[in-house]
Amino acid sequence: MERDMQLNGLYTKLLLEKVTARNVSHQGLLNQANPATPTDDVWPPLTGLWLTRPGKEEAEERKRRRRGWQLSSKPPRQRDEAVGKRELRARTGREPAAAQQACDFVMGEYHIRTYEDQDYEAVRTIFSHGIVEHAPAGCWHVLRCPQTHLLLSAVFLVVYAISASLLFSCGAVAFLLVAGWVRMKGIWAEYVDDALANDMRDIRKTYLEARDSCFWVVTSGEEVVGMVAAVQPEDPSERGTALELKRMSVAKQHRGRGLSKALTRTVIRFAQERGYKEVVLGTSMVQLAAQRVYEGMGFRKVKAKNPSLLAKLLQFYVYYYRYEIAGSR
C-alpha cells in the first residue's frame, strides 16, 4: 500500500511538470510572435491535474489579443463614439461640435451628415419602402388573431348553411383573405401617404428650421442609404424635457452593419447637447428588428397603444419607448 502511494505521488509530480513545461513553452512562442500581448492569462491556472476550460467571452478576447488587437477599457458605446470623434476630427480638421453640420459620424464607408435639399427624393423613397415592407408581417399578425379565426369560421358555416356547398364556403373564406390582404396593404400605404403629405413634404421646414429639430442621412459614397430625425414630441407633456426620434429607416441592402445604432446615437447625442433628459419614440409591434435595436441600446418600453378602433379589435399595438440620458438634470 505504501509503495503504491509513493508511485502515485511520483506519477502526479511528473504529470504536473510535463503540463507546466508545455504551458511555459506555449507562452514563450506567444511572446515571440507578439511581445505586446499579455501572457499572464493565455492559459487558465492549474486546478489539481486539470486545466479549466475558458468561457466563450474569455476565448474570444484571447483570440483578439493573439491577433494583436488592442482592446479599449471603455464600454462599446463610448468606444464607438470616441472612434467616431477621432475620425471626424481627422476628416474635417475641426472638433466634433464645430463639424457637426458637415459630418456627424464616420464609420468605414458610411458617414452621417445633416440633410441637404438634393437628398429629398432619396429619403422619401427609403422611407416609403421601409414602411410598406412591414405589410406582410402585419397581415400575418391579423391571421393569428382569435377574432380572425372566429370571423372566418362564422363565414364558412353561414355560407355552407345557405348553399350546402363546400366549394362556395371555401371560396367565401378565400375572398375574405384576399380582401384582408388588400386592406392591410392599403393601411400601410395610407400611413406613408399621410407622412409624405405632411412632415416629409417640406423636410427643411419641418426638421431643420424648427427649434431643437434636425434630420440626418447616412451616405455611402454619393448614395443616401438611411435616415433619422429628431423633433419635438407630439405629446405636449413631454415637450421641454424630451426629443422624439422619428423616421428611422435604412435601405434593405445596407442593413446589419450598425447603421441604425449609429443613427440612434446621433439623436441621443443631439438631445444631450441641448440639455434634454430623454429621447422618446414609437414603433409598431411588427417591427421586431427596430425593437431589438432600441432595447439593446437601453430604451425602455413604457406603454402600448392601439392607433385606431380596428387596431384595438385586431390587438395591434404601437409600442412607445423612452431613453433616459445619463447625467441629465
GROMACS .gro file of N, CA, C and O in nm, residues 242-298:
model
  228
  242ALA      N    1  -3.792   6.620  -2.341
  242ALA     CA    2  -3.756   6.508  -2.428
  242ALA      C    3  -3.762   6.550  -2.574
  242ALA      O    4  -3.832   6.644  -2.612
  243LEU      N    5  -3.686   6.479  -2.655
  243LEU     CA    6  -3.695   6.488  -2.801
  243LEU      C    7  -3.743   6.353  -2.854
  243LEU      O    8  -3.716   6.249  -2.793
  244GLU      N    9  -3.812   6.358  -2.967
  244GLU     CA   10  -3.866   6.235  -3.026
  244GLU      C   11  -3.782   6.192  -3.146
  244GLU      O   12  -3.751   6.272  -3.233
  245LEU      N   13  -3.745   6.065  -3.148
  245LEU     CA   14  -3.677   6.005  -3.262
  245LEU      C   15  -3.783   5.960  -3.362
  245LEU      O   16  -3.872   5.883  -3.328
  246LYS      N   17  -3.771   6.007  -3.488
  246LYS     CA   18  -3.871   5.974  -3.589
  246LYS      C   19  -3.803   5.939  -3.722
  246LYS      O   20  -3.687   5.973  -3.746
  247ARG      N   21  -3.882   5.874  -3.806
  247ARG     CA   22  -3.847   5.846  -3.945
  247ARG      C   23  -3.716   5.769  -3.961
  247ARG      O   24  -3.643   5.787  -4.058
  248MET      N   25  -3.687   5.680  -3.864
  248MET     CA   26  -3.570   5.594  -3.878
  248MET      C   27  -3.592   5.491  -3.988
  248MET      O   28  -3.692   5.418  -3.987
  249SER      N   29  -3.500   5.486  -4.083
  249SER     CA   30  -3.509   5.385  -4.190
  249SER      C   31  -3.373   5.368  -4.255
  249SER      O   32  -3.300   5.466  -4.274
  250VAL      N   33  -3.340   5.243  -4.288
  250VAL     CA   34  -3.214   5.212  -4.356
  250VAL      C   35  -3.249   5.124  -4.476
  250VAL      O   36  -3.331   5.033  -4.467
  251ALA      N   37  -3.189   5.153  -4.591
  251ALA     CA   38  -3.213   5.073  -4.711
  251ALA      C   39  -3.181   4.927  -4.684
  251ALA      O   40  -3.085   4.894  -4.614
  252LYS      N   41  -3.264   4.839  -4.738
  252LYS     CA   42  -3.257   4.697  -4.706
  252LYS      C   43  -3.120   4.637  -4.732
  252LYS      O   44  -3.069   4.557  -4.652
  253GLN      N   45  -3.056   4.673  -4.841
  253GLN     CA   46  -2.927   4.614  -4.878
  253GLN      C   47  -2.812   4.662  -4.791
  253GLN      O   48  -2.700   4.611  -4.801
  254HIS      N   49  -2.838   4.761  -4.705
  254HIS     CA   50  -2.732   4.814  -4.618
  254HIS      C   51  -2.759   4.785  -4.470
  254HIS      O   52  -2.695   4.845  -4.383
  255ARG      N   53  -2.851   4.698  -4.440
  255ARG     CA   54  -2.882   4.667  -4.302
  255ARG      C   55  -2.783   4.565  -4.246
  255ARG      O   56  -2.709   4.501  -4.319
  256GLY      N   57  -2.784   4.552  -4.113
  256GLY     CA   58  -2.694   4.459  -4.047
  256GLY      C   59  -2.552   4.510  -4.034
  256GLY      O   60  -2.460   4.432  -4.005
  257ARG      N   61  -2.529   4.639  -4.051
  257ARG     CA   62  -2.394   4.696  -4.044
  257ARG      C   63  -2.382   4.803  -3.936
  257ARG      O   64  -2.288   4.881  -3.937
  258GLY      N   65  -2.479   4.807  -3.845
  258GLY     CA   66  -2.472   4.901  -3.734
  258GLY      C   67  -2.519   5.040  -3.764
  258GLY      O   68  -2.500   5.131  -3.682
  259LEU      N   69  -2.582   5.062  -3.881
  259LEU     CA   70  -2.624   5.198  -3.916
  259LEU      C   71  -2.738   5.247  -3.828
  259LEU      O   72  -2.743   5.365  -3.791
  260SER      N   73  -2.831   5.160  -3.794
  260SER     CA   74  -2.943   5.200  -3.709
  260SER      C   75  -2.893   5.245  -3.572
  260SER      O   76  -2.941   5.345  -3.516
  261LYS      N   77  -2.798   5.173  -3.517
  261LYS     CA   78  -2.742   5.212  -3.386
  261LYS      C   79  -2.668   5.345  -3.396
  261LYS      O   80  -2.678   5.429  -3.306
  262ALA      N   81  -2.593   5.364  -3.505
  262ALA     CA   82  -2.521   5.490  -3.522
  262ALA      C   83  -2.618   5.607  -3.535
  262ALA      O   84  -2.596   5.715  -3.479
  263LEU      N   85  -2.729   5.588  -3.607
  263LEU     CA   86  -2.829   5.693  -3.620
  263LEU      C   87  -2.896   5.723  -3.487
  263LEU      O   88  -2.920   5.839  -3.453
  264THR      N   89  -2.924   5.618  -3.411
  264THR     CA   90  -2.986   5.638  -3.279
  264THR      C   91  -2.893   5.714  -3.187
  264THR      O   92  -2.935   5.805  -3.114
  265ARG      N   93  -2.764   5.679  -3.189
  265ARG     CA   94  -2.667   5.752  -3.107
  265ARG      C   95  -2.658   5.898  -3.148
  265ARG      O   96  -2.636   5.987  -3.065
  266THR      N   97  -2.674   5.924  -3.278
  266THR     CA   98  -2.670   6.063  -3.326
  266THR      C   99  -2.783   6.144  -3.265
  266THR      O  100  -2.763   6.259  -3.221
  267VAL      N  101  -2.903   6.087  -3.260
  267VAL     CA  102  -3.017   6.156  -3.199
  267VAL      C  103  -2.995   6.176  -3.049
  267VAL      O  104  -3.023   6.283  -2.994
  268ILE      N  105  -2.946   6.073  -2.982
  268ILE     CA  106  -2.922   6.084  -2.837
  268ILE      C  107  -2.819   6.193  -2.809
  268ILE      O  108  -2.837   6.275  -2.717
  269ARG      N  109  -2.713   6.197  -2.887
  269ARG     CA  110  -2.610   6.299  -2.867
  269ARG      C  111  -2.666   6.439  -2.893
  269ARG      O  112  -2.635   6.535  -2.821
  270PHE      N  113  -2.748   6.451  -2.996
  270PHE     CA  114  -2.812   6.578  -3.030
  270PHE      C  115  -2.899   6.628  -2.913
  270PHE      O  116  -2.894   6.745  -2.877
  271ALA      N  117  -2.977   6.538  -2.856
  271ALA     CA  118  -3.063   6.575  -2.742
  271ALA      C  119  -2.981   6.610  -2.619
  271ALA      O  120  -3.012   6.706  -2.547
  272GLN      N  121  -2.874   6.535  -2.597
  272GLN     CA  122  -2.790   6.561  -2.479
  272GLN      C  123  -2.721   6.696  -2.489
  272GLN      O  124  -2.713   6.770  -2.390
  273GLU      N  125  -2.674   6.732  -2.606
  273GLU     CA  126  -2.605   6.860  -2.624
  273GLU      C  127  -2.699   6.978  -2.601
  273GLU      O  128  -2.652   7.088  -2.569
  274ARG      N  129  -2.828   6.955  -2.617
  274ARG     CA  130  -2.926   7.063  -2.597
  274ARG      C  131  -2.995   7.057  -2.462
  274ARG      O  132  -3.092   7.128  -2.438
  275GLY      N  133  -2.944   6.972  -2.374
  275GLY     CA  134  -2.991   6.970  -2.237
  275GLY      C  135  -3.118   6.892  -2.211
  275GLY      O  136  -3.180   6.907  -2.104
  276TYR      N  137  -3.159   6.807  -2.305
  276TYR     CA  138  -3.280   6.727  -2.283
  276TYR      C  139  -3.248   6.605  -2.198
  276TYR      O  140  -3.137   6.552  -2.200
  277LYS      N  141  -3.350   6.560  -2.125
  277LYS     CA  142  -3.332   6.449  -2.032
  277LYS      C  143  -3.361   6.313  -2.095
  277LYS      O  144  -3.311   6.211  -2.049
  278GLU      N  145  -3.444   6.311  -2.200
  278GLU     CA  146  -3.490   6.184  -2.255
  278GLU      C  147  -3.503   6.191  -2.407
  278GLU      O  148  -3.515   6.300  -2.464
  279VAL      N  149  -3.502   6.073  -2.466
  279VAL     CA  150  -3.537   6.055  -2.607
  279VAL      C  151  -3.651   5.954  -2.611
  279VAL      O  152  -3.642   5.847  -2.551
  280VAL      N  153  -3.760   5.989  -2.680
  280VAL     CA  154  -3.876   5.901  -2.687
  280VAL      C  155  -3.901   5.863  -2.833
  280VAL      O  156  -3.855   5.932  -2.926
  281LEU      N  157  -3.974   5.755  -2.853
  281LEU     CA  158  -4.008   5.710  -2.988
  281LEU      C  159  -4.124   5.612  -2.981
  281LEU      O  160  -4.156   5.557  -2.875
  282GLY      N  161  -4.185   5.590  -3.096
  282GLY     CA  162  -4.291   5.491  -3.110
  282GLY      C  163  -4.264   5.401  -3.229
  282GLY      O  164  -4.215   5.447  -3.333
  283THR      N  165  -4.293   5.271  -3.216
  283THR     CA  166  -4.274   5.176  -3.325
  283THR      C  167  -4.381   5.068  -3.316
  283THR      O  168  -4.427   5.035  -3.207
  284SER      N  169  -4.424   5.015  -3.429
  284SER     CA  170  -4.531   4.916  -3.428
  284SER      C  171  -4.482   4.782  -3.377
  284SER      O  172  -4.361   4.752  -3.379
  285MET      N  173  -4.575   4.699  -3.335
  285MET     CA  174  -4.540   4.571  -3.275
  285MET      C  175  -4.479   4.473  -3.375
  285MET      O  176  -4.412   4.377  -3.334
  286VAL      N  177  -4.496   4.494  -3.505
  286VAL     CA  178  -4.440   4.402  -3.604
  286VAL      C  179  -4.300   4.442  -3.647
  286VAL      O  180  -4.235   4.367  -3.721
  287GLN      N  181  -4.251   4.556  -3.603
  287GLN     CA  182  -4.114   4.599  -3.639
  287GLN      C  183  -4.017   4.545  -3.535
  287GLN      O  184  -3.960   4.617  -3.453
  288LEU      N  185  -3.996   4.415  -3.541
  288LEU     CA  186  -3.919   4.345  -3.439
  288LEU      C  187  -3.771   4.385  -3.442
  288LEU      O  188  -3.707   4.397  -3.336
  289ALA      N  189  -3.714   4.403  -3.560
  289ALA     CA  190  -3.572   4.440  -3.568
  289ALA      C  191  -3.548   4.575  -3.502
  289ALA      O  192  -3.449   4.593  -3.430
  290ALA      N  193  -3.638   4.670  -3.525
  290ALA     CA  194  -3.623   4.802  -3.462
  290ALA      C  195  -3.635   4.791  -3.311
  290ALA      O  196  -3.559   4.856  -3.237
  291GLN      N  197  -3.725   4.709  -3.263
  291GLN     CA  198  -3.739   4.691  -3.119
  291GLN      C  199  -3.611   4.635  -3.057
  291GLN      O  200  -3.569   4.678  -2.949
  292ARG      N  201  -3.549   4.538  -3.124
  292ARG     CA  202  -3.424   4.481  -3.072
  292ARG      C  203  -3.314   4.587  -3.067
  292ARG      O  204  -3.235   4.590  -2.971
  293VAL      N  205  -3.306   4.671  -3.168
  293VAL     CA  206  -3.204   4.777  -3.169
  293VAL      C  207  -3.226   4.872  -3.051
  293VAL      O  208  -3.133   4.902  -2.976
  294TYR      N  209  -3.348   4.920  -3.033
  294TYR     CA  210  -3.376   5.017  -2.928
  294TYR      C  211  -3.354   4.957  -2.790
  294TYR      O  212  -3.290   5.019  -2.704
  295GLU      N  213  -3.404   4.837  -2.768
  295GLU     CA  214  -3.388   4.774  -2.637
  295GLU      C  215  -3.242   4.742  -2.609
  295GLU      O  216  -3.197   4.751  -2.495
  296GLY      N  217  -3.167   4.705  -2.713
  296GLY     CA  218  -3.025   4.678  -2.694
  296GLY      C  219  -2.944   4.802  -2.661
  296GLY      O  220  -2.834   4.793  -2.604
  297MET      N  221  -2.996   4.920  -2.693
  297MET     CA  222  -2.927   5.045  -2.664
  297MET      C  223  -2.976   5.112  -2.536
  297MET      O  224  -2.933   5.222  -2.504
  298GLY      N  225  -3.065   5.046  -2.465
  298GLY     CA  226  -3.107   5.099  -2.335
  298GLY      C  227  -3.243   5.164  -2.331
  298GLY      O  228  -3.282   5.220  -2.228
   0.00000   0.00000   0.00000
